[in-house]
Short mmCIF file of C-alpha atoms and ligand atoms in Angstrom, two decimals:
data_model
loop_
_atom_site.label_atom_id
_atom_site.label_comp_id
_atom_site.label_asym_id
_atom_site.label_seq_id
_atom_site.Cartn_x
_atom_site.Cartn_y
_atom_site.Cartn_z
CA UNK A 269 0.00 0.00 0.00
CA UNK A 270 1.39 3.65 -1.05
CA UNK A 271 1.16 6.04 1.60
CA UNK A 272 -1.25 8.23 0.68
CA UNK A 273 -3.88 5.38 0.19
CA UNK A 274 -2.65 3.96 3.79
CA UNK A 275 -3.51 7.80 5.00
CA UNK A 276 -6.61 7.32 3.35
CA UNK A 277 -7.64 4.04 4.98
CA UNK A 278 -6.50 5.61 8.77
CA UNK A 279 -9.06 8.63 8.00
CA UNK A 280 -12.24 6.44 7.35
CA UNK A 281 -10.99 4.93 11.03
CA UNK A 282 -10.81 8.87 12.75
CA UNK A 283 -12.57 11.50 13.07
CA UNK A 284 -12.32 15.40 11.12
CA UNK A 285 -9.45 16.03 14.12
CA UNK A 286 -7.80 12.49 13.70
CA UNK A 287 -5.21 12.57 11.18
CA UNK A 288 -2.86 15.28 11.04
CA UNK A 289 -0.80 15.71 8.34
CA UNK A 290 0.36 19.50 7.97
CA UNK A 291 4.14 20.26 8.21
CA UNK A 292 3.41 22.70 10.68
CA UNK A 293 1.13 21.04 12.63
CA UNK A 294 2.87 17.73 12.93
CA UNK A 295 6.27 19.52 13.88
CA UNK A 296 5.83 19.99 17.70
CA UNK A 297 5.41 16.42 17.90
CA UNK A 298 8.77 15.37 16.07
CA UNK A 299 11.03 17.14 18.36
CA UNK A 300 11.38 16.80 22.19
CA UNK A 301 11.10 20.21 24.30
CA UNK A 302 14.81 20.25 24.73
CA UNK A 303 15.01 20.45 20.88
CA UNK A 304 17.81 17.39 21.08
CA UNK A 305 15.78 14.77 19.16
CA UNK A 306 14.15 15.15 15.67
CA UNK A 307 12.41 12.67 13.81
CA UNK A 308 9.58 12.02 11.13
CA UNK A 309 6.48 10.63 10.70
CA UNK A 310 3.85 10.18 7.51
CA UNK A 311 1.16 11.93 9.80
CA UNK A 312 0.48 12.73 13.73
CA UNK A 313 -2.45 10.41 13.91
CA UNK A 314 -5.03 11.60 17.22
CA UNK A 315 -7.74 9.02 17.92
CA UNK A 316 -10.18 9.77 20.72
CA UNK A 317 -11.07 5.87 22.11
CA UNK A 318 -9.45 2.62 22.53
CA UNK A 319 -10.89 1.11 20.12
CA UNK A 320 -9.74 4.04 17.58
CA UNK A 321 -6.10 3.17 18.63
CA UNK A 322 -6.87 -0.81 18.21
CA UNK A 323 -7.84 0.16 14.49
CA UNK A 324 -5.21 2.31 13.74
CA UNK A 325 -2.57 -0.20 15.09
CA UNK A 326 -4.35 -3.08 13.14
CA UNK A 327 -4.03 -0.89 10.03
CA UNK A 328 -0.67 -0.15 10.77
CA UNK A 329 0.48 -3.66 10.78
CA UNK A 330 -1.42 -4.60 7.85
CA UNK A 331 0.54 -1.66 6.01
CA UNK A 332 3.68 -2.53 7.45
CA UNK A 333 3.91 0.46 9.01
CA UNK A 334 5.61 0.94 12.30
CA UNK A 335 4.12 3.32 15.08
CA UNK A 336 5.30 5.80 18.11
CA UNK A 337 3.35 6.61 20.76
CA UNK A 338 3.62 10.12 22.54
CA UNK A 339 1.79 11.04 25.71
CA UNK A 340 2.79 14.97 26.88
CA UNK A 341 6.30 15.25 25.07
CA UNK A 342 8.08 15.99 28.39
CA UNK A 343 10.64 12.91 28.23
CA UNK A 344 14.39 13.72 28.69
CA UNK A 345 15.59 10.50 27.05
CA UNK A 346 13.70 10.66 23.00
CA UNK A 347 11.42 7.80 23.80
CA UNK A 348 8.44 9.84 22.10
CA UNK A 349 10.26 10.95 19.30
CA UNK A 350 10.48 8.84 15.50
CA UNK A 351 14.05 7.78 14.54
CA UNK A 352 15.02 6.84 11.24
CA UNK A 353 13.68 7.03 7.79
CA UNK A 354 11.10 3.83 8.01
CA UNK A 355 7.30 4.73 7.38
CA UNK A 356 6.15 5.43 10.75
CA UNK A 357 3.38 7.34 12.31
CA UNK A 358 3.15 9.73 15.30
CA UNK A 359 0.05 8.18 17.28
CA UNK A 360 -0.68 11.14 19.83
CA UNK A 361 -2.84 10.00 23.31
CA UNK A 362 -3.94 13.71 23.93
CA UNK A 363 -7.51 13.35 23.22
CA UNK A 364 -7.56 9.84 24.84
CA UNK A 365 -8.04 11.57 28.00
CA UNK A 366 -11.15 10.98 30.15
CA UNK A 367 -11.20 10.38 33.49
CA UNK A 368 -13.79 7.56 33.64
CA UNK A 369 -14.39 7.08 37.71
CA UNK A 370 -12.69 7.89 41.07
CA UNK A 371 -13.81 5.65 43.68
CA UNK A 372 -13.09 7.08 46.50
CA UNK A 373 -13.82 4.23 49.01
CA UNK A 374 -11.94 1.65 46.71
CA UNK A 375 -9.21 4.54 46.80
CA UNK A 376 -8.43 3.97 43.18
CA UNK A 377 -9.60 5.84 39.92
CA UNK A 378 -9.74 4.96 36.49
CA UNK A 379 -8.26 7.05 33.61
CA UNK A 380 -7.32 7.47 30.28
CA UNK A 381 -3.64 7.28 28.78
CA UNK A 382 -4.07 10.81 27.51
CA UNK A 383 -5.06 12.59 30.81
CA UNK A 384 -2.73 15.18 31.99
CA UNK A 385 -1.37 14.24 35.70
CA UNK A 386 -2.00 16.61 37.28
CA UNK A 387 -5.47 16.76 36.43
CA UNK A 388 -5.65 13.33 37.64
CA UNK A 389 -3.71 14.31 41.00
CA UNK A 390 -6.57 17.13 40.99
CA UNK A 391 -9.50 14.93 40.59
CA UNK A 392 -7.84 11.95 43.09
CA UNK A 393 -7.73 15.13 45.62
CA UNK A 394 -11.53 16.31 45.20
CA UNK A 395 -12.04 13.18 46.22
CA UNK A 396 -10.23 13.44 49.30
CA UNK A 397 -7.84 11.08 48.16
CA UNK A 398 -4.11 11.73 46.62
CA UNK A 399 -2.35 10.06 43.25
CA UNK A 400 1.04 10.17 44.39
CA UNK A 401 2.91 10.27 41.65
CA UNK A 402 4.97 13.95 41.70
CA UNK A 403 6.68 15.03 39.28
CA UNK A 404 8.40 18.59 37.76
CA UNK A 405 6.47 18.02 34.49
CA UNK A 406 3.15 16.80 36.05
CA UNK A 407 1.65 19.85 34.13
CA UNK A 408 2.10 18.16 30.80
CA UNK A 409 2.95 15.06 31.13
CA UNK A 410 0.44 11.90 30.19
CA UNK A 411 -0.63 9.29 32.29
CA UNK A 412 -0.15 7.08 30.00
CA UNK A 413 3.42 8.31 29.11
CA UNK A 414 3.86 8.50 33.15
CA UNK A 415 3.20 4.43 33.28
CA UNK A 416 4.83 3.83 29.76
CA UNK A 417 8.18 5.44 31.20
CA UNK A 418 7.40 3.68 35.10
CA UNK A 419 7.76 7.43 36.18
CA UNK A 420 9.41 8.09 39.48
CA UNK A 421 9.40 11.49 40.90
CA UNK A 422 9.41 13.05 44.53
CA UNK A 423 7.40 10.70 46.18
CA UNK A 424 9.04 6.97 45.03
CA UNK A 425 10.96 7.22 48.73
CA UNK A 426 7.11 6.35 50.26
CA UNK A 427 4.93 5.58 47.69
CA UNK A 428 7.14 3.63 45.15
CA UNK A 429 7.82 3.56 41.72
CA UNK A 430 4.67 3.79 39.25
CA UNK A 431 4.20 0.36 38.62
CA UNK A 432 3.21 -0.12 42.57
CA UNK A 433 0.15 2.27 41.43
CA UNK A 434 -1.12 0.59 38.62
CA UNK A 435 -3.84 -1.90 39.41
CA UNK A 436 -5.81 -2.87 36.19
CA UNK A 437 -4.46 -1.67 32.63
CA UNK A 438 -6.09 -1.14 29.46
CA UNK A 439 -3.40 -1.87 26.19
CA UNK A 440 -3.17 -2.21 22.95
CA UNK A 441 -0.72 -5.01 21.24
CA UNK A 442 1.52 -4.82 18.16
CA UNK A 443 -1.25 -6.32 15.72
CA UNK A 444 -4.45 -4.10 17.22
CA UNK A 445 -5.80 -6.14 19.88
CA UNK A 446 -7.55 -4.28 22.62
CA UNK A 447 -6.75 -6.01 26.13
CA UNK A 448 -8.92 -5.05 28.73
CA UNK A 449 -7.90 -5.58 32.07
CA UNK A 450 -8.86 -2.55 33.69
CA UNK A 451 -9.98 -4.73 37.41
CA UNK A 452 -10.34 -2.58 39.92
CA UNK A 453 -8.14 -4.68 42.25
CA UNK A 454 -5.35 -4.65 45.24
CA UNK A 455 -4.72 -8.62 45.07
CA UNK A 456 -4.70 -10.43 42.02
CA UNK A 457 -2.74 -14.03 41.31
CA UNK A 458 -4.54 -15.45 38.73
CA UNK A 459 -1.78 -16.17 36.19
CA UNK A 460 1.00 -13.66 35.29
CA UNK A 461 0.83 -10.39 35.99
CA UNK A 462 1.71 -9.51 32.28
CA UNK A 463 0.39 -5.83 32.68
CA UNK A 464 4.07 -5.19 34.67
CA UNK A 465 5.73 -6.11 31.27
CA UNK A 466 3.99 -2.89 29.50
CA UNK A 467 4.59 -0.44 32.55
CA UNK A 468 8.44 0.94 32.04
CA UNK A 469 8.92 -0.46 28.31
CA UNK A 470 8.08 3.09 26.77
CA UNK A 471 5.58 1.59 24.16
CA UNK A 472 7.94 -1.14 22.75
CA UNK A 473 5.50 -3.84 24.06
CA UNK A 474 2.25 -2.37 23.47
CA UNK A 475 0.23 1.52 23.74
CA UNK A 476 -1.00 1.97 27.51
CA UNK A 477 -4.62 3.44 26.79
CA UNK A 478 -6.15 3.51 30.61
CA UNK A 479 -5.21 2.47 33.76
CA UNK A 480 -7.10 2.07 37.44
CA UNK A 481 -4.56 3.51 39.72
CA UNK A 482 -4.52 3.33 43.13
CA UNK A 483 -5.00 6.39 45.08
CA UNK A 484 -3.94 6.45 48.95
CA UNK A 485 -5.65 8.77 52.32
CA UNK A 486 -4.45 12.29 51.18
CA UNK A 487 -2.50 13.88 54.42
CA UNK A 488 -4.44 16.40 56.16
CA UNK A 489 -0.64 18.03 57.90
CA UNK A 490 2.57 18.08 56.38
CA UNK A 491 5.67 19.75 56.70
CA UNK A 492 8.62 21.00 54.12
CA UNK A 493 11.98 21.66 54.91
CA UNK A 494 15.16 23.12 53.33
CA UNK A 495 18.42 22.30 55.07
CA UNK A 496 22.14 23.31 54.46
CA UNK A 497 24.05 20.22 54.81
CA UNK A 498 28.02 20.19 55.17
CA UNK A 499 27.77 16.85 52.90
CA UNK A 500 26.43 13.93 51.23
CA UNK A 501 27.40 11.61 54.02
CA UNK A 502 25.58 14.10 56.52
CA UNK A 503 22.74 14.28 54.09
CA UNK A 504 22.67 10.48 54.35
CA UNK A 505 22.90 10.31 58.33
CA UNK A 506 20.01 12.90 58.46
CA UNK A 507 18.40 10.79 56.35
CA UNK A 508 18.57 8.11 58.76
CA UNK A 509 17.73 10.17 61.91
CA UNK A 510 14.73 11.09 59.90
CA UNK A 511 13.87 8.11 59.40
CA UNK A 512 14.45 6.45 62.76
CA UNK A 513 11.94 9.05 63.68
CA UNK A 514 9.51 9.94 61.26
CA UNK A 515 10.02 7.50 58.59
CA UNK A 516 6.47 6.54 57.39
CA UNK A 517 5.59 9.68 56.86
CA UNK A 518 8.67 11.42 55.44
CA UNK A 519 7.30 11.55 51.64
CA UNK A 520 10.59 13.08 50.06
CA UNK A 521 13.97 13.70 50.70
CA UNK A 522 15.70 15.56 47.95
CA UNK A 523 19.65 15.97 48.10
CA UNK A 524 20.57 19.31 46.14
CA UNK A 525 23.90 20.37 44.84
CA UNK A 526 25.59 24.55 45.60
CA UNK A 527 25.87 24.73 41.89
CA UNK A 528 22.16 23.85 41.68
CA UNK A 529 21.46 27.19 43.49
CA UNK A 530 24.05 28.91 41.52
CA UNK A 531 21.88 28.05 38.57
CA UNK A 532 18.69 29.20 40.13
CA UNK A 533 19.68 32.47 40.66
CA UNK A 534 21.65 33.28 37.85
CA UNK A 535 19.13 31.62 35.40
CA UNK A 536 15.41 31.71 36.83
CA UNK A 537 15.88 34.67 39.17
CA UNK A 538 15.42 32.12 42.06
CA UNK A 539 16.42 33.56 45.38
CA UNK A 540 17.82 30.92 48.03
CA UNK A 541 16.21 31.32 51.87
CA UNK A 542 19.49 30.32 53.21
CA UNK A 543 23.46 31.42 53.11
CA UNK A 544 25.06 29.53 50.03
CA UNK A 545 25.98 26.22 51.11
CA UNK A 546 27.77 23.48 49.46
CA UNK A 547 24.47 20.73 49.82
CA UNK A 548 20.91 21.36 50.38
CA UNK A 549 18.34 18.98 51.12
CA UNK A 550 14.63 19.78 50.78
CA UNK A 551 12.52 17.08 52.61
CA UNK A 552 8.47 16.60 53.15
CA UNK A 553 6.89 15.17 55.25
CA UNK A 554 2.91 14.31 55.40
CA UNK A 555 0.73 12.67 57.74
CA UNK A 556 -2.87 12.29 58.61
CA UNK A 557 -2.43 13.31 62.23
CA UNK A 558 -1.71 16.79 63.08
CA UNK A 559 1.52 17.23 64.99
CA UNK A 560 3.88 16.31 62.26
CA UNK A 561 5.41 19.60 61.95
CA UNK A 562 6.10 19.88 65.88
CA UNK A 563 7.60 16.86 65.67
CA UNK A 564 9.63 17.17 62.27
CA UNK A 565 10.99 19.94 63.98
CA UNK A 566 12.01 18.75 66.79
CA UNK A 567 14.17 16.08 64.79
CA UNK A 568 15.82 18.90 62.84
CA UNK A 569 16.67 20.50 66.06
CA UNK A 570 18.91 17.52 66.70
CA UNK A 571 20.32 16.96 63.20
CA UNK A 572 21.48 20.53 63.58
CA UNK A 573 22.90 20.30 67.02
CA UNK A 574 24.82 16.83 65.60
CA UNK A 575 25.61 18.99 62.56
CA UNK A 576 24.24 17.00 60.61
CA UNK A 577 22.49 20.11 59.36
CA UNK A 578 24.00 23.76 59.64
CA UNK A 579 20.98 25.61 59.08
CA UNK A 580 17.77 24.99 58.28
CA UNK A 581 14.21 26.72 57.22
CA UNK A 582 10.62 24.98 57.81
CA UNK A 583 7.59 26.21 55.77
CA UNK A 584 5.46 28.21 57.73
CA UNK A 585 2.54 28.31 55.58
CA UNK A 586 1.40 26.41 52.29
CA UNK A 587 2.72 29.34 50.18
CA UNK A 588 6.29 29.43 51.53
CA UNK A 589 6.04 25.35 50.60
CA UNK A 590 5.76 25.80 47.04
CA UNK A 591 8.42 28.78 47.29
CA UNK A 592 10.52 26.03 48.45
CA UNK A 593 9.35 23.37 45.73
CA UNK A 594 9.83 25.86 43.04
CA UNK A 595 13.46 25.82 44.13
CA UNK A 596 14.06 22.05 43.33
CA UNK A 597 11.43 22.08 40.13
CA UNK A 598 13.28 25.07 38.40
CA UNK A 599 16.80 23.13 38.46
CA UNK A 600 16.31 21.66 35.10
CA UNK A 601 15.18 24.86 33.59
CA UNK A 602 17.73 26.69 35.20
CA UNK A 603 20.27 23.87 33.79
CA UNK A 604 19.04 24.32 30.34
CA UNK A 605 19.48 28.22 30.33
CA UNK A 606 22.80 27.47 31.52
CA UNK A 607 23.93 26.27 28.31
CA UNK A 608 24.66 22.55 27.34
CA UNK A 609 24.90 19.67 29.63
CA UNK A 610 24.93 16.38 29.35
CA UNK A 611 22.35 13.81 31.92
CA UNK A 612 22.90 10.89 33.57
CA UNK A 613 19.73 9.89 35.66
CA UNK A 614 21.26 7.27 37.92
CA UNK A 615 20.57 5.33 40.79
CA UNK A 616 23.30 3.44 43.33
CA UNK A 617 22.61 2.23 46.72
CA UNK A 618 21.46 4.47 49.12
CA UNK A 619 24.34 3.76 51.62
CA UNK A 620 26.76 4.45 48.15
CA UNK A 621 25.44 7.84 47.77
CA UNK A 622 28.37 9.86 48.78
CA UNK A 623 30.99 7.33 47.76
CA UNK A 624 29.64 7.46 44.16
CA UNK A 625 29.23 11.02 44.35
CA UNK A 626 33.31 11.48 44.96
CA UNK A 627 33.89 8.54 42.72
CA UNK A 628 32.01 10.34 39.56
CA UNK A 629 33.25 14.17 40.33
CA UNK A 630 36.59 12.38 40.76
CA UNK A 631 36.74 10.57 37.13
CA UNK A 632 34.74 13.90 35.38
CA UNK A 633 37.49 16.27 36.70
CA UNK A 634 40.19 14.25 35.61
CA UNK A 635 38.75 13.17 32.02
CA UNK A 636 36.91 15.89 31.01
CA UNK A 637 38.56 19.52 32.08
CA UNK A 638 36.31 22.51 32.94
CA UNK A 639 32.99 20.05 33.01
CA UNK A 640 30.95 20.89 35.68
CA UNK A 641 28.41 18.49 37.81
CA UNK A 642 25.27 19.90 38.49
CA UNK A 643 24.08 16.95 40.88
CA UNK A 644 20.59 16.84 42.74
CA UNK A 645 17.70 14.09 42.80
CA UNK A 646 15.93 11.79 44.93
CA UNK A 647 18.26 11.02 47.00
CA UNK A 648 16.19 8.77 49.59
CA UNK A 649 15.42 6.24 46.99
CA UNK A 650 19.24 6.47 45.59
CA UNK A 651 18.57 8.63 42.21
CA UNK A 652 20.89 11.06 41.39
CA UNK A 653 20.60 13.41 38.43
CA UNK A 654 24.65 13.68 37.48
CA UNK A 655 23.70 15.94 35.05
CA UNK A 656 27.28 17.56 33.51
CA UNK A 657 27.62 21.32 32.42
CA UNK A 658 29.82 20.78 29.09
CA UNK A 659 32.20 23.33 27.76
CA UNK A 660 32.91 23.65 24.17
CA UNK A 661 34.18 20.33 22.28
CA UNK A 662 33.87 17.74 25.34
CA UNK A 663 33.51 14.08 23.93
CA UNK A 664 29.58 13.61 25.57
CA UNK A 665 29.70 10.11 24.48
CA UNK A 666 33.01 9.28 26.32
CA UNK A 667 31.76 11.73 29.04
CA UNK A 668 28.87 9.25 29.36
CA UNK A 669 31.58 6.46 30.23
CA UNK A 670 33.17 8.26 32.48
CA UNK A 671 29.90 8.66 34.58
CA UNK A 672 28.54 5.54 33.75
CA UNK A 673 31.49 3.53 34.48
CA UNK A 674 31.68 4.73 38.02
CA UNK A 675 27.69 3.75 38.62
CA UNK A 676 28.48 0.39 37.18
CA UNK A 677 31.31 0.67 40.22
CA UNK A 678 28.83 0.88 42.59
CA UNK A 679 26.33 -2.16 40.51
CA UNK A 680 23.94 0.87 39.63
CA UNK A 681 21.79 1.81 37.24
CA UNK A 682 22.21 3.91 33.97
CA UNK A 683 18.64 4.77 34.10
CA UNK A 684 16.64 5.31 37.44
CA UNK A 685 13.52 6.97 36.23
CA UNK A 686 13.89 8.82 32.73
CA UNK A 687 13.92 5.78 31.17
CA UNK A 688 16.34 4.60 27.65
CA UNK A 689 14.16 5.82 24.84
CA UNK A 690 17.04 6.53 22.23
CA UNK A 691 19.13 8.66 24.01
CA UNK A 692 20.41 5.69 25.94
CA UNK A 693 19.81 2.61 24.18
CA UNK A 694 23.52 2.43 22.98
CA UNK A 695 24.44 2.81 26.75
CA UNK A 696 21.85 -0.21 27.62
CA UNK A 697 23.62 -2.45 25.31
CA UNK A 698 26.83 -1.97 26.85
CA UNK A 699 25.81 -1.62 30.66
CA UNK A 700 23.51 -4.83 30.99
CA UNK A 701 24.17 -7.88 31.36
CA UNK A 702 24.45 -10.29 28.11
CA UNK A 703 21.83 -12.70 29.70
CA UNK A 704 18.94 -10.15 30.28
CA UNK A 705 19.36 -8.27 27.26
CA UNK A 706 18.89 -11.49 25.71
CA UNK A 707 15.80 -12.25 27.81
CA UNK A 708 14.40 -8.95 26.88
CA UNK A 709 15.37 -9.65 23.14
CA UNK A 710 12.77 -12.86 23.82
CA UNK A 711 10.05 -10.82 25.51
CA UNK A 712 10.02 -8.24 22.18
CA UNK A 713 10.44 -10.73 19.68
CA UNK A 714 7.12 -12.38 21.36
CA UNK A 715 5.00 -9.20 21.45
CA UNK A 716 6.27 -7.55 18.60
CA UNK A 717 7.45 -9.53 16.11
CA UNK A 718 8.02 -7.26 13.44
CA UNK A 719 9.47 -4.49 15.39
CA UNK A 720 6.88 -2.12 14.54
CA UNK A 721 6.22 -0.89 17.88
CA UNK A 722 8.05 2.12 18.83
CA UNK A 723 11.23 1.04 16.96
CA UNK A 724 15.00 2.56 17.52
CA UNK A 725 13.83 2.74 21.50
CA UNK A 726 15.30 0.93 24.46
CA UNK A 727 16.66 -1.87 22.33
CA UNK A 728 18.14 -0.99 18.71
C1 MLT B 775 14.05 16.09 38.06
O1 MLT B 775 13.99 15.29 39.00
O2 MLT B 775 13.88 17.31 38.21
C2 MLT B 775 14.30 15.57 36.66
O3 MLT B 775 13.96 14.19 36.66
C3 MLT B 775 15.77 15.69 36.38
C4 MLT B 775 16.48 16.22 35.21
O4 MLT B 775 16.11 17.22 34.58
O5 MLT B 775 17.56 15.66 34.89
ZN1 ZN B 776 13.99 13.27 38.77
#
């Protein structure tokens, strides 16, 4: 089939908004927002149901023609972006994006792949309930793109990873069959638990087009702190005193860099509350009993008098909180003004933290002169964001050994929550081990034979 009759067929399946096919309408959706990776597609193809994306898929493979799901665009790592010259379309989730229920005594709600998440968070907290997946893009970014990519966030230190949130799933496989298996339930061991295989593989597998996710009590009290720290390993033992004392309710526990601040301010205008110090921590906590912030405060009054901490400010009202978050959700903005960098969204063992940290500054320093690491993340479930500042001419491929190399030092990971898309699916070859990328070689090959599905991602 030529194109244009294959763009033919895919209109009788859509609607007068379906098929997009103007240069200038199609071109937001074949770059990412960084403007890093470009691709190209025969048409940006919207469908509004399931059943729409089960017929465009089914045409797709009929045609030969492969297919690349994109949620909100707001991926660091090119998973929603074409590669390569093969006839491919863009298949867009955006109008896929009903929320169908919220039940708020099953604490769970059921939504479409193209819902925005934070209008989810926003209809989960109407309900008196909370979605607690947190993230700096929540404002565009897709659910379905959220559980494509397993997104992490601020709150993976309590709440977990996404997949721990995704009850029932709703998907779409290589040839156009529509699996429904949207059950609305906490316990479920009848057979495999398949639906874990499509949560994380960034539409390689199959297209996420609803979910039931489970929602949790949303915290009546919480607390949010910003803390000068003289260092990572202090970071890490306030970490623990938090812990030993608060620990089911501290919700996140974010490790920031001095340069991180440096950024802020130069870049976004972004005014620290404190004196410059070399490490910051920002860390929430949230509870359904009042008396969390008496408490929370009382621990920082010892982490400060151990000097753990040097000095410290506590929100005193919901406003000065989100002054505070703005801080740590402006670093990647701030980053990109800066002028190029290079990311490395890692994860090591908690209790490696500060070893790896010296270990990587260490080998950048020595390999790549006048680099500069811009390092903050998630540091209570062990993410870092090594993200380099690059001057003119540095090697970013070998600069990506040199980081990498030190998290495989540690046995970490070269992706903790951005996920491989294309950016690092030359880095996933080399990183993992021969046996698993062989297993997952097995798992595609079963569920999409042809490769159609998202192709040039994760594994090329
Ligand atoms: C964040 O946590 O802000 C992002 O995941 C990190 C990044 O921009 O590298
Ligand atoms: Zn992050």
């Amino acid at each position: 089939m030529d194109a244009s009759s294959f763009l033919s067929r895919l209109e009788t399946l859509l609607d007068s908004r379906g098929l997009v096919t103007a240069p200038d309408d199609m071109a937001p959706h074949l770059v990412d927002w960084r403007g890093l990776f470009r691709g190209e597609a025969l048409a940006v193809v919207r469908p509004r149901t399931a059943q729409e994306v089960a017929a465009v898929v089914a045409a797709c493979a009929e045609a030969g023609v492969a297919v690349v799901p994109q949620g909100g665009n707001t991926g660091l790592a090119g998973g929603a972006v074409p590669v390569g010259p093969a006839p491919q379309i863009l298949l867009s989730l955006s109008r896929l994006n009903a929320i169908r229920k919220v039940d708020r005594v099953g604490m769970l709600m059921e939504v479409e792949a193209g819902c925005i998440l934070q209008t989810a968070q926003e209809a989960a907290r109407a309900a008196g309930r909370l979605l607690p997946v947190s993230l700096a893009a929540e404002g565009t970014a897709q659910v379905g793109g959220v559980i494509s990519t397993n997104a992490g966030g601020i709150n993976v230190l309590r709440y977990g990873m996404t997949r721990q949130l995704v009850l029932g799933l709703e998907v779409v496989l290589a040839d156009g069959t529509l699996v429904n298996a949207l059950r609305p339930l906490r316990k479920d061991n009848a057979g495999y638990d398949w639906k874990q295989l499509f949560i994380g593989s960034e539409g390689t597998l199959g297209l996420v087009t609803a979910a039931v996710l489970r929602l949790v009590p949303a915290p009546q009290h919480k607390v949010t702190a910003l803390l000068a720290v003289p260092s990572p390993e202090a970071a890490l033992a306030l970490l623990n005193r938090v812990q030993d004392e608060v620990g089911d309710q501290v919700s996140a526990f974010e490790l920031i860099c001095g340069l991180s601040f440096d950024l802020l301010k130069r870049n976004c205008g972004l005014d620290l509350p404190l004196a410059p110090a070399p490490w910051l921590v920002l860390m929430q906590a949230d509870s359904s009993l009042a008396g969390i912030a008496d408490k929370v405060e009382e621990v920082l009054a010892g982490a400060l008098e151990a000097e753990e901490a040097t000095d410290g400010v506590v929100a005193s009202s919901e406003a000065q909180a989100r002054q505070l978050w703005a801080l740590r959700e402006h670093i990647t903005e701030a980053e990109q003004r800066e002028g190029p960098s290079v990311k490395h969204d890692v994860s090591v063992p908690i209790a490696d933290i500060p070893a790896f940290l010296a270990d990587a500054e260490a080998a950048v320093a020595a390999a790549h002169p006048g680099a500069r690491a811009n390092m903050f993340g998630h540091a209570g479930d062990g993410n870092i964001h090594f993200n380099v500042l690059i001057p003119p001419g540095t090697d970013k491929a070998a600069l990506n050994r040199t980081v990498h190399d030190a998290v495989a030092r540690f046995d970490g990971s070269i992706s903790a929550e951005h996920g491989i898309g294309q950016y690092r699916a030359g880095e996933l070859a080399h990183y993992k081990p021969a046996a698993e990328l062989a297993l997952m070689r097995r798992i595609k090959a079963a569920l999409d034979p042809d490769g159609r599905l998202n192709p040039g991602k994760v594994l090329a």
